[in-house]
PDB file of C-alpha atoms in Angstrom:
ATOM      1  CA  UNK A  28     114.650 204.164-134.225  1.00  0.00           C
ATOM      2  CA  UNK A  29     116.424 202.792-130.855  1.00  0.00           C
ATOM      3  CA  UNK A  30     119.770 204.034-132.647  1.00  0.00           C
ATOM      4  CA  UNK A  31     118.125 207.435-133.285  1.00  0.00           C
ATOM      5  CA  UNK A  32     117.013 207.804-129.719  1.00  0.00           C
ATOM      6  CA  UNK A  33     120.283 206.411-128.194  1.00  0.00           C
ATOM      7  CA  UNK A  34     122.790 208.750-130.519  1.00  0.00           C
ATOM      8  CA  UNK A  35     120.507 211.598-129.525  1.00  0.00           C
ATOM      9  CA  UNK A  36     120.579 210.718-125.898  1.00  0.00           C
ATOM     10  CA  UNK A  37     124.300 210.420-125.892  1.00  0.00           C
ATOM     11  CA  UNK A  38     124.799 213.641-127.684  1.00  0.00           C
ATOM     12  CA  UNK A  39     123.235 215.247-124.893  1.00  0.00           C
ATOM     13  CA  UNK A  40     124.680 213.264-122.654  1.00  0.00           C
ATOM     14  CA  UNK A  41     127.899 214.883-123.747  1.00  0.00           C
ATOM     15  CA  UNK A  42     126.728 218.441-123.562  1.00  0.00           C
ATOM     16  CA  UNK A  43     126.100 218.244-120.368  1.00  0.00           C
ATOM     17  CA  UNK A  44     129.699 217.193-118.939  1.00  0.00           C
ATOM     18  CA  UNK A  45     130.931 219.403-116.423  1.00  0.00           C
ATOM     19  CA  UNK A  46     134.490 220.713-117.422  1.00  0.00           C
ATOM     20  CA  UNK A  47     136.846 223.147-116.169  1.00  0.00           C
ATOM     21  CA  UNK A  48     136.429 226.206-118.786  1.00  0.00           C
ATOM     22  CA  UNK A  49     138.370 228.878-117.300  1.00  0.00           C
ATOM     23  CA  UNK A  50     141.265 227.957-115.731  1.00  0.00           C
ATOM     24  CA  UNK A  51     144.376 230.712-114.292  1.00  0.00           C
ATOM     25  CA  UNK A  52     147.354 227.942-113.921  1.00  0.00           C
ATOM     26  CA  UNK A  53     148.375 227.718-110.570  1.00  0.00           C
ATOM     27  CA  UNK A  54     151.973 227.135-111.924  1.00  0.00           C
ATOM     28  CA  UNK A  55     152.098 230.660-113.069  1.00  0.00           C
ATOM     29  CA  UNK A  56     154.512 232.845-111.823  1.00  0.00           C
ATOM     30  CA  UNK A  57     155.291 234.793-110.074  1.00  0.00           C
ATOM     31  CA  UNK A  58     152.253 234.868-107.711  1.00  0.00           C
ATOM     32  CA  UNK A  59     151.331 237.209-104.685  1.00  0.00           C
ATOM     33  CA  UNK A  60     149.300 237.065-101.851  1.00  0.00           C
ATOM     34  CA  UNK A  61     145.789 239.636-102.468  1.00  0.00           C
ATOM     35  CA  UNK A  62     144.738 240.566 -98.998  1.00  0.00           C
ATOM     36  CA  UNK A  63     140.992 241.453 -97.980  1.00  0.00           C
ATOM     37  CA  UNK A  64     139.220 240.979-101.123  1.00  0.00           C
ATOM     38  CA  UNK A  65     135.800 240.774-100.410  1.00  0.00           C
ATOM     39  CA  UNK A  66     134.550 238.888-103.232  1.00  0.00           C
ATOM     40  CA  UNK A  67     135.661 238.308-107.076  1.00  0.00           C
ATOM     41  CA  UNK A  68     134.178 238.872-110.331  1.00  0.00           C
ATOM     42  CA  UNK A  69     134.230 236.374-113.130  1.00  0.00           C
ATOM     43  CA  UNK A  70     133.756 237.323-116.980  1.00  0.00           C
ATOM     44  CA  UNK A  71     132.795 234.330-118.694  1.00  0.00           C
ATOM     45  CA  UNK A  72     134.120 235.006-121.891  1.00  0.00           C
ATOM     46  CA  UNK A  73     134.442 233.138-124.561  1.00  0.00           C
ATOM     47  CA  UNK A  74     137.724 234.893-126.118  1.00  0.00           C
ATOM     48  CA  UNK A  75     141.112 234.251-124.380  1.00  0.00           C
ATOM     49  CA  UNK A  76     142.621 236.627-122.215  1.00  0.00           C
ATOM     50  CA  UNK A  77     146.340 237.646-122.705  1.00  0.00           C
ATOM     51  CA  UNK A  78     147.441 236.297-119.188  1.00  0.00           C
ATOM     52  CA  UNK A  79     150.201 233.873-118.961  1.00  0.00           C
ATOM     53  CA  UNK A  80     148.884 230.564-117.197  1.00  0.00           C
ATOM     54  CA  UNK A  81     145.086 231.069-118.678  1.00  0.00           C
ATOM     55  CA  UNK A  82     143.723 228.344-120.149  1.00  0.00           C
ATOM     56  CA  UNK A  83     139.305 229.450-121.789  1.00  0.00           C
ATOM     57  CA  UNK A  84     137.502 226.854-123.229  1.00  0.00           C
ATOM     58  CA  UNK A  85     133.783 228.615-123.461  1.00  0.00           C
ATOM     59  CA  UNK A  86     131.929 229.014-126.680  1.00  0.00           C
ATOM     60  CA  UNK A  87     130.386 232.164-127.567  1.00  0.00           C
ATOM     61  CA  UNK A  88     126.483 232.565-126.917  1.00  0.00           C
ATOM     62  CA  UNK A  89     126.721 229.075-125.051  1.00  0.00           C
ATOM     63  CA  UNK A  90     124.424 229.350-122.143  1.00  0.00           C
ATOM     64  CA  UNK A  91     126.114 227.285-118.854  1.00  0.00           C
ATOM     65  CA  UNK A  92     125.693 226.201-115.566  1.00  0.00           C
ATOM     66  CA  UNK A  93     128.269 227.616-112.984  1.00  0.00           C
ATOM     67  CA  UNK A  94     129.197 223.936-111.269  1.00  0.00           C
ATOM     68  CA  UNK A  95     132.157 225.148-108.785  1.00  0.00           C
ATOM     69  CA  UNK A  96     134.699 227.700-108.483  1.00  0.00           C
ATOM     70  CA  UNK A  97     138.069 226.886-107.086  1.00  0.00           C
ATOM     71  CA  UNK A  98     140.534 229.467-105.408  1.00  0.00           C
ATOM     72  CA  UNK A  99     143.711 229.243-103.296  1.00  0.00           C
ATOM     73  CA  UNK A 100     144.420 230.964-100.161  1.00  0.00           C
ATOM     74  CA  UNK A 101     147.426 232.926 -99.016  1.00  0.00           C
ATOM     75  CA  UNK A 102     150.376 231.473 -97.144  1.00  0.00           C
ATOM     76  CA  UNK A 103     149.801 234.630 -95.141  1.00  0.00           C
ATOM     77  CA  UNK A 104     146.395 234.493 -93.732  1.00  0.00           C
ATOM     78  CA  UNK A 105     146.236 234.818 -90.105  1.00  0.00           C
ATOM     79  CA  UNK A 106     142.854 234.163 -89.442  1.00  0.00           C
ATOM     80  CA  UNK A 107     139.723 231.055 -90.200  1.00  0.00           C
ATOM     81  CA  UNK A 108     135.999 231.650 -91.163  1.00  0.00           C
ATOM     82  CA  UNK A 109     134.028 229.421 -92.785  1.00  0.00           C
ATOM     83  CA  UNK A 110     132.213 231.810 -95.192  1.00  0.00           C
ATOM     84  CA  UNK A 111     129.619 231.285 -98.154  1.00  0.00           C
ATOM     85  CA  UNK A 112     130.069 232.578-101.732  1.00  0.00           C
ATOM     86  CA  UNK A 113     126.848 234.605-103.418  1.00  0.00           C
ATOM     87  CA  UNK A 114     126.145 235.669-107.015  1.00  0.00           C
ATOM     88  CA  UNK A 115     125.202 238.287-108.190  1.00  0.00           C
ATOM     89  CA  UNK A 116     124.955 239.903-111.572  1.00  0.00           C
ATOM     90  CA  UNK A 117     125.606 243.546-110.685  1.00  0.00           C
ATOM     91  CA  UNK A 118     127.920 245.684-108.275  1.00  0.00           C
ATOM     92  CA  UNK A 119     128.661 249.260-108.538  1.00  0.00           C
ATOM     93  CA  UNK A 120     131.552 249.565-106.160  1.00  0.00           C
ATOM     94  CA  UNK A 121     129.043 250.354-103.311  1.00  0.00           C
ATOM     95  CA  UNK A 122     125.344 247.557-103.650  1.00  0.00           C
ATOM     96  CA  UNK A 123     125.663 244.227-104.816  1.00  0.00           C
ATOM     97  CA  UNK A 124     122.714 243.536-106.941  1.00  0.00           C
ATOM     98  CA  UNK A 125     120.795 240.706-108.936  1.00  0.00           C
ATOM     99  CA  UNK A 126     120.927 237.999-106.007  1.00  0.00           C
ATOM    100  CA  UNK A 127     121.479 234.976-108.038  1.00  0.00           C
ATOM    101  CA  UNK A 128     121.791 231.964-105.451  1.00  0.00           C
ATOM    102  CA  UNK A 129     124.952 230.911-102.822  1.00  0.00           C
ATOM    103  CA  UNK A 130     127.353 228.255-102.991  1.00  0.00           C
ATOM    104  CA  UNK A 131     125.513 224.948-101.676  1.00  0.00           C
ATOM    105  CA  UNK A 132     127.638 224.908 -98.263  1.00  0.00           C
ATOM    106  CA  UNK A 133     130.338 227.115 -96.294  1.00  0.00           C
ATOM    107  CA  UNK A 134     134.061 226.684 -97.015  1.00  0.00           C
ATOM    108  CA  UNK A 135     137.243 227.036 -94.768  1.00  0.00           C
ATOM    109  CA  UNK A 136     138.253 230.248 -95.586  1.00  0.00           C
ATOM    110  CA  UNK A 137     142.165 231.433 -94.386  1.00  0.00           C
ATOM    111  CA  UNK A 138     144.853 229.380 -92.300  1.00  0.00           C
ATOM    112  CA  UNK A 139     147.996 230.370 -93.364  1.00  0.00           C
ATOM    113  CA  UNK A 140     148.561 227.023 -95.490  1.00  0.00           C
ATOM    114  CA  UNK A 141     147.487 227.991 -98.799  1.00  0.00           C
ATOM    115  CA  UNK A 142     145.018 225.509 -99.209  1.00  0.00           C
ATOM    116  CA  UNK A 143     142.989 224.885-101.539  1.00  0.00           C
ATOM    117  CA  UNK A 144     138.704 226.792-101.268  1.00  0.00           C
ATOM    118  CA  UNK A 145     136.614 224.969-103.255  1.00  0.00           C
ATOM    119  CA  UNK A 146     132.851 225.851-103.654  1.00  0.00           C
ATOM    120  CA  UNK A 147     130.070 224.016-105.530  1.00  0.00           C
ATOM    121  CA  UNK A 148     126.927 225.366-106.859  1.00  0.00           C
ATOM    122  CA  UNK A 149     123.228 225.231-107.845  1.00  0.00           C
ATOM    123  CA  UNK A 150     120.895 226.420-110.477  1.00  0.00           C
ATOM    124  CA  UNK A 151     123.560 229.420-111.415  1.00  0.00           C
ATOM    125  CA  UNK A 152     123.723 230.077-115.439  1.00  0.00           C
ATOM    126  CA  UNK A 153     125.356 233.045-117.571  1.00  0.00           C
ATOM    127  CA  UNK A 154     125.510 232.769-121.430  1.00  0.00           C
ATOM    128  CA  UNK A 155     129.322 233.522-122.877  1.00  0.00           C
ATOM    129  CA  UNK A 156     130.024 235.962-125.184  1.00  0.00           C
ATOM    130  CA  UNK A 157     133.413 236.799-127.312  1.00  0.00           C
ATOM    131  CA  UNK A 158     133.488 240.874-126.159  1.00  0.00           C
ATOM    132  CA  UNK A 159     136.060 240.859-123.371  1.00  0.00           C
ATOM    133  CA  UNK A 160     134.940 244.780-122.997  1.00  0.00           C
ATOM    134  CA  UNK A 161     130.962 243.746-122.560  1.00  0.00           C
ATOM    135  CA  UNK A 162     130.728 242.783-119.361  1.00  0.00           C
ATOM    136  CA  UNK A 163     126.940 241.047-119.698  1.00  0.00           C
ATOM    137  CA  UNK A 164     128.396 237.734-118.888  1.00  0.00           C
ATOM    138  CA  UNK A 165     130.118 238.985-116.132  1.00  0.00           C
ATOM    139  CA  UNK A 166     129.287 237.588-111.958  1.00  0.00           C
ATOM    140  CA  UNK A 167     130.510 239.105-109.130  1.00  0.00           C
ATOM    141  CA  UNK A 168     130.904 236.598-106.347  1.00  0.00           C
ATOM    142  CA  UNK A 169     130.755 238.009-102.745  1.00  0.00           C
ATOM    143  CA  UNK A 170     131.793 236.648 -99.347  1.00  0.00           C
ATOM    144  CA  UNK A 171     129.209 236.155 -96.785  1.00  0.00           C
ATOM    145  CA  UNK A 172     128.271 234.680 -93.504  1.00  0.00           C
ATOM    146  CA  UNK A 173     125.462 232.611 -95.257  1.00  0.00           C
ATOM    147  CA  UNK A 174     123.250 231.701 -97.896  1.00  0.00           C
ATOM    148  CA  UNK A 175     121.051 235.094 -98.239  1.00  0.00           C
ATOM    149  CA  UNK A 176     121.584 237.865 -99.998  1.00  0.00           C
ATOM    150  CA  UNK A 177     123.325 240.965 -98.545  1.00  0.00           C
ATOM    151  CA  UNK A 178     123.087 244.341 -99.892  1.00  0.00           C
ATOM    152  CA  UNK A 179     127.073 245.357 -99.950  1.00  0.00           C
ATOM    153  CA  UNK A 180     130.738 243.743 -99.728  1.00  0.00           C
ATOM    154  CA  UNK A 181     131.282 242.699 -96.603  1.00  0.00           C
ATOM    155  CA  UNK A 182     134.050 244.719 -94.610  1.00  0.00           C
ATOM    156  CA  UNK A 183     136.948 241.645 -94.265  1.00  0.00           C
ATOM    157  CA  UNK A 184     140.133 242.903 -91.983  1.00  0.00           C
ATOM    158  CA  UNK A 185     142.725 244.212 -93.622  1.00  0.00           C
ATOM    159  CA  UNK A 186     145.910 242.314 -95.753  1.00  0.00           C
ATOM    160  CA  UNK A 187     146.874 238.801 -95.111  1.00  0.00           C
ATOM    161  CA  UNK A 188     143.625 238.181 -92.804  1.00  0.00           C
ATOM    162  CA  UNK A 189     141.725 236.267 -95.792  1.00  0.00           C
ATOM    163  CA  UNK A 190     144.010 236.948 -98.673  1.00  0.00           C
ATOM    164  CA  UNK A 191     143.805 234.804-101.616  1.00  0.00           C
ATOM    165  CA  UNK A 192     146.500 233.861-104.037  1.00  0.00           C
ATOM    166  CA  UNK A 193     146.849 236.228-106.868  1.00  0.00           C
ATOM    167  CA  UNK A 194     148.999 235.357-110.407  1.00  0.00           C
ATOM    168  CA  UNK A 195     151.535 239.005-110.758  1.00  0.00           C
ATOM    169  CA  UNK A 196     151.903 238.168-114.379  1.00  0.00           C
ATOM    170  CA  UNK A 197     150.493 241.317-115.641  1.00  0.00           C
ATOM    171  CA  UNK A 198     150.600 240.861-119.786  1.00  0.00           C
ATOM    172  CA  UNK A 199     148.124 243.684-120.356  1.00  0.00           C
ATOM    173  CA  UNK A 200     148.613 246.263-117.783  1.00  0.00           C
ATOM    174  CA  UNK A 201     146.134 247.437-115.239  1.00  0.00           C
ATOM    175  CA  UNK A 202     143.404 248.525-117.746  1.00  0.00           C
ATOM    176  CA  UNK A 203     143.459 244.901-119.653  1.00  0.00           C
ATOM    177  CA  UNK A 204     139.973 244.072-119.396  1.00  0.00           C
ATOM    178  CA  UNK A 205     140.993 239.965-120.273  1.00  0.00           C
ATOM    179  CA  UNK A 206     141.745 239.182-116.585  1.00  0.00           C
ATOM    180  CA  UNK A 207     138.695 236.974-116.407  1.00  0.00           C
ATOM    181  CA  UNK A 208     138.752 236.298-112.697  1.00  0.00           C
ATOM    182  CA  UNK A 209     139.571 239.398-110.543  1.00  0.00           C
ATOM    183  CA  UNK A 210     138.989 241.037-107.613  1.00  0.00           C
ATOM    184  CA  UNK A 211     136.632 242.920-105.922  1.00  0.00           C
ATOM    185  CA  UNK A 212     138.120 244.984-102.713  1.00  0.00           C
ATOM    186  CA  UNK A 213     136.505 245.246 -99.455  1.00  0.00           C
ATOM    187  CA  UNK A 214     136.540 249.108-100.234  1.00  0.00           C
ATOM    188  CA  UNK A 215     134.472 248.942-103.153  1.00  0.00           C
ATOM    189  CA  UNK A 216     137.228 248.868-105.547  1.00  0.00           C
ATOM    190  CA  UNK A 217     136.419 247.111-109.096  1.00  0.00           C
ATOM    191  CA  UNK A 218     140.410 245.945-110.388  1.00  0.00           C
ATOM    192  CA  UNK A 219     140.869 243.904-113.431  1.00  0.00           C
ATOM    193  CA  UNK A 220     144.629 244.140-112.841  1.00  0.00           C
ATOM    194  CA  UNK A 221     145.200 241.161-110.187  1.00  0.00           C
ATOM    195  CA  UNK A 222     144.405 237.576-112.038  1.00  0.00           C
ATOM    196  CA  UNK A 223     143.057 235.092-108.593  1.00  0.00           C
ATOM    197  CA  UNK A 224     144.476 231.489-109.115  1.00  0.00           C
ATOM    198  CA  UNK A 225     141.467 230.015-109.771  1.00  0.00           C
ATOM    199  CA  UNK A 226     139.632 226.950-111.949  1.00  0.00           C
ATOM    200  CA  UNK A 227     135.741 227.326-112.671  1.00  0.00           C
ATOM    201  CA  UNK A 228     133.982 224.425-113.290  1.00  0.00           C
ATOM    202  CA  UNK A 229     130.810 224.557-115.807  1.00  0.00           C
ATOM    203  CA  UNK A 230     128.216 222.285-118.098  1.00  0.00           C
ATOM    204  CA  UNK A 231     126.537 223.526-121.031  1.00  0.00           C
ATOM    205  CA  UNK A 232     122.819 223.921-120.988  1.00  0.00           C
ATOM    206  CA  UNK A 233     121.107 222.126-124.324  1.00  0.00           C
ATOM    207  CA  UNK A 234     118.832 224.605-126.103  1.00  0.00           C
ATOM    208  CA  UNK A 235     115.569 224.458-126.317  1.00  0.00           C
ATOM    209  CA  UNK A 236     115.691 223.069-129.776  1.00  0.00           C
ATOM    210  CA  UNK A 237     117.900 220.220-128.688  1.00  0.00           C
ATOM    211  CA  UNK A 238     115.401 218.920-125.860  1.00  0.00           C
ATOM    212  CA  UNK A 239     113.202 219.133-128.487  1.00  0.00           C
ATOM    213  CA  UNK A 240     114.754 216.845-130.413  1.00  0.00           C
ATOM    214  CA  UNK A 241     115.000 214.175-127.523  1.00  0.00           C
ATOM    215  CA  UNK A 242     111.334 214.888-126.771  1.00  0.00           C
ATOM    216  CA  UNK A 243     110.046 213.827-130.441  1.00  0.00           C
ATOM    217  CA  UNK A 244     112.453 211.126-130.764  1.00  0.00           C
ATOM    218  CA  UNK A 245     110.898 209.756-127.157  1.00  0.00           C
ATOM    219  CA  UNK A 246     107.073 210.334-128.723  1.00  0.00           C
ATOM    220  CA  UNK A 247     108.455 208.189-131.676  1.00  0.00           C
ATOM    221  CA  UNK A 248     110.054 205.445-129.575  1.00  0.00           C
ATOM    222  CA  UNK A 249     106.780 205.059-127.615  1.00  0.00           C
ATOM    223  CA  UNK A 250     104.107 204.900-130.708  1.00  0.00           C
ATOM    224  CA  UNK A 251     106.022 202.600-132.596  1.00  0.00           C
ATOM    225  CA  UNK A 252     105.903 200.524-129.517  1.00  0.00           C
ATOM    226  CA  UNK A 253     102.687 200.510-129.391  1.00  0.00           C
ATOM    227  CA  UNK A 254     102.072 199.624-132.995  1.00  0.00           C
ATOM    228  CA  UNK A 255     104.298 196.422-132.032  1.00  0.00           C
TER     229      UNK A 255
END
């Protein structure tokens, strides 16, 4: 029985590493600098795209914690703000809808170095599915001065203020819909045809069933230490 409950522990152990699942290389090239985008959107599909440099390692109806999302900034931003990320699950090119949470803290946003803008997060989950045209797994992440939710995409200065770094390998065209990580303008403009360097970080979720499974194996370990 203490085998049972220590393989089962393990295996869910495992399920719940945190890996990087979608990855856009940031070896690709060439690359470009994307000025003012207010936000991004992120399909978390589990079908690769057809973009050179992308690396998807999600499993279809697999639900997961978002952990972190990593991005790059332009060599040409000429400004700094330290801004939150927020999630939502809807945006129609004018309201951002479906407040899901913010990133746990602020990050350095712009500087002209083309460092590195990491974000970490809490309590954020979307399932995967293999449709790259259904959008259902599909977060739009917005820029914002802090943790609460804000109705629309907040108006950044123009190109090269807070550009991020953008991979100009276009395999599909503009209309591809397998750019998984893309951007979302500051004038309300949905595109799908500028891949962001970026690397998001998730865990899978166990299923009901499998905590289930820990959960009798527990009751099982405890009576039969009782009986002893």
């Amino acid at each position: 029985m203490k085998k049972l409950i220590f393989t089962l522990v393990g295996a869910l152990m495992l399920t719940g590493t945190a890996s990087a699942d979608i990855v856009i290389d940031t070896t690709a090239s060439p690359q470009s600098s994307f000025g003012a985008p207010g936000g991004l959107f992120i399909d978390f599909d589990a079908t690769p795209s057809t973009l050179t440099g992308q690396t998807v390692t999600l499993t279809e109806n697999v639900t997961y914690s978002v952990d972190s999302i990593g991005l790059v900034g332009s060599s040409q931003n000429t400004q700094v703000v330290d801004l939150f990320l927020g999630v939502y699950s809807g945006y129609d090119g004018t309201d951002l809808t479906g407040f899901l949470g913010a990133s746990d803290a602020a990050a350095t946003f712009g500087g002209g170095d083309g460092s590195p803008i990491n974000y970490t997060f809490t309590g954020i989950t979307v399932t995967s599915n293999a449709d790259l045209a259904d959008t259902s797994d599909r977060l739009f992440f917005a820029f914002q001065n802090d943790a609460t939710a804000i109705p629309a995409i907040l108006d950044l200065p123009g190109n090269n203020v807070y550009g991020l770094q953008a991979v100009g390998s276009f395999a599909g065209g503009a209309a591809d819909p397998a750019y998984l990580v893309s951007v979302v303008q500051d004038n309300g403009t949905i595109r799908n045809d500028r891949a962001l360097v970026a690397s998001v970080g998730t865990t899978v979720i166990p299923e009901p069933s499998s905590l289930a499974i820990l959960g009798v194996a527990g009751v099982c370990g405890l009576v039969r230490r009782r009986r002893k």
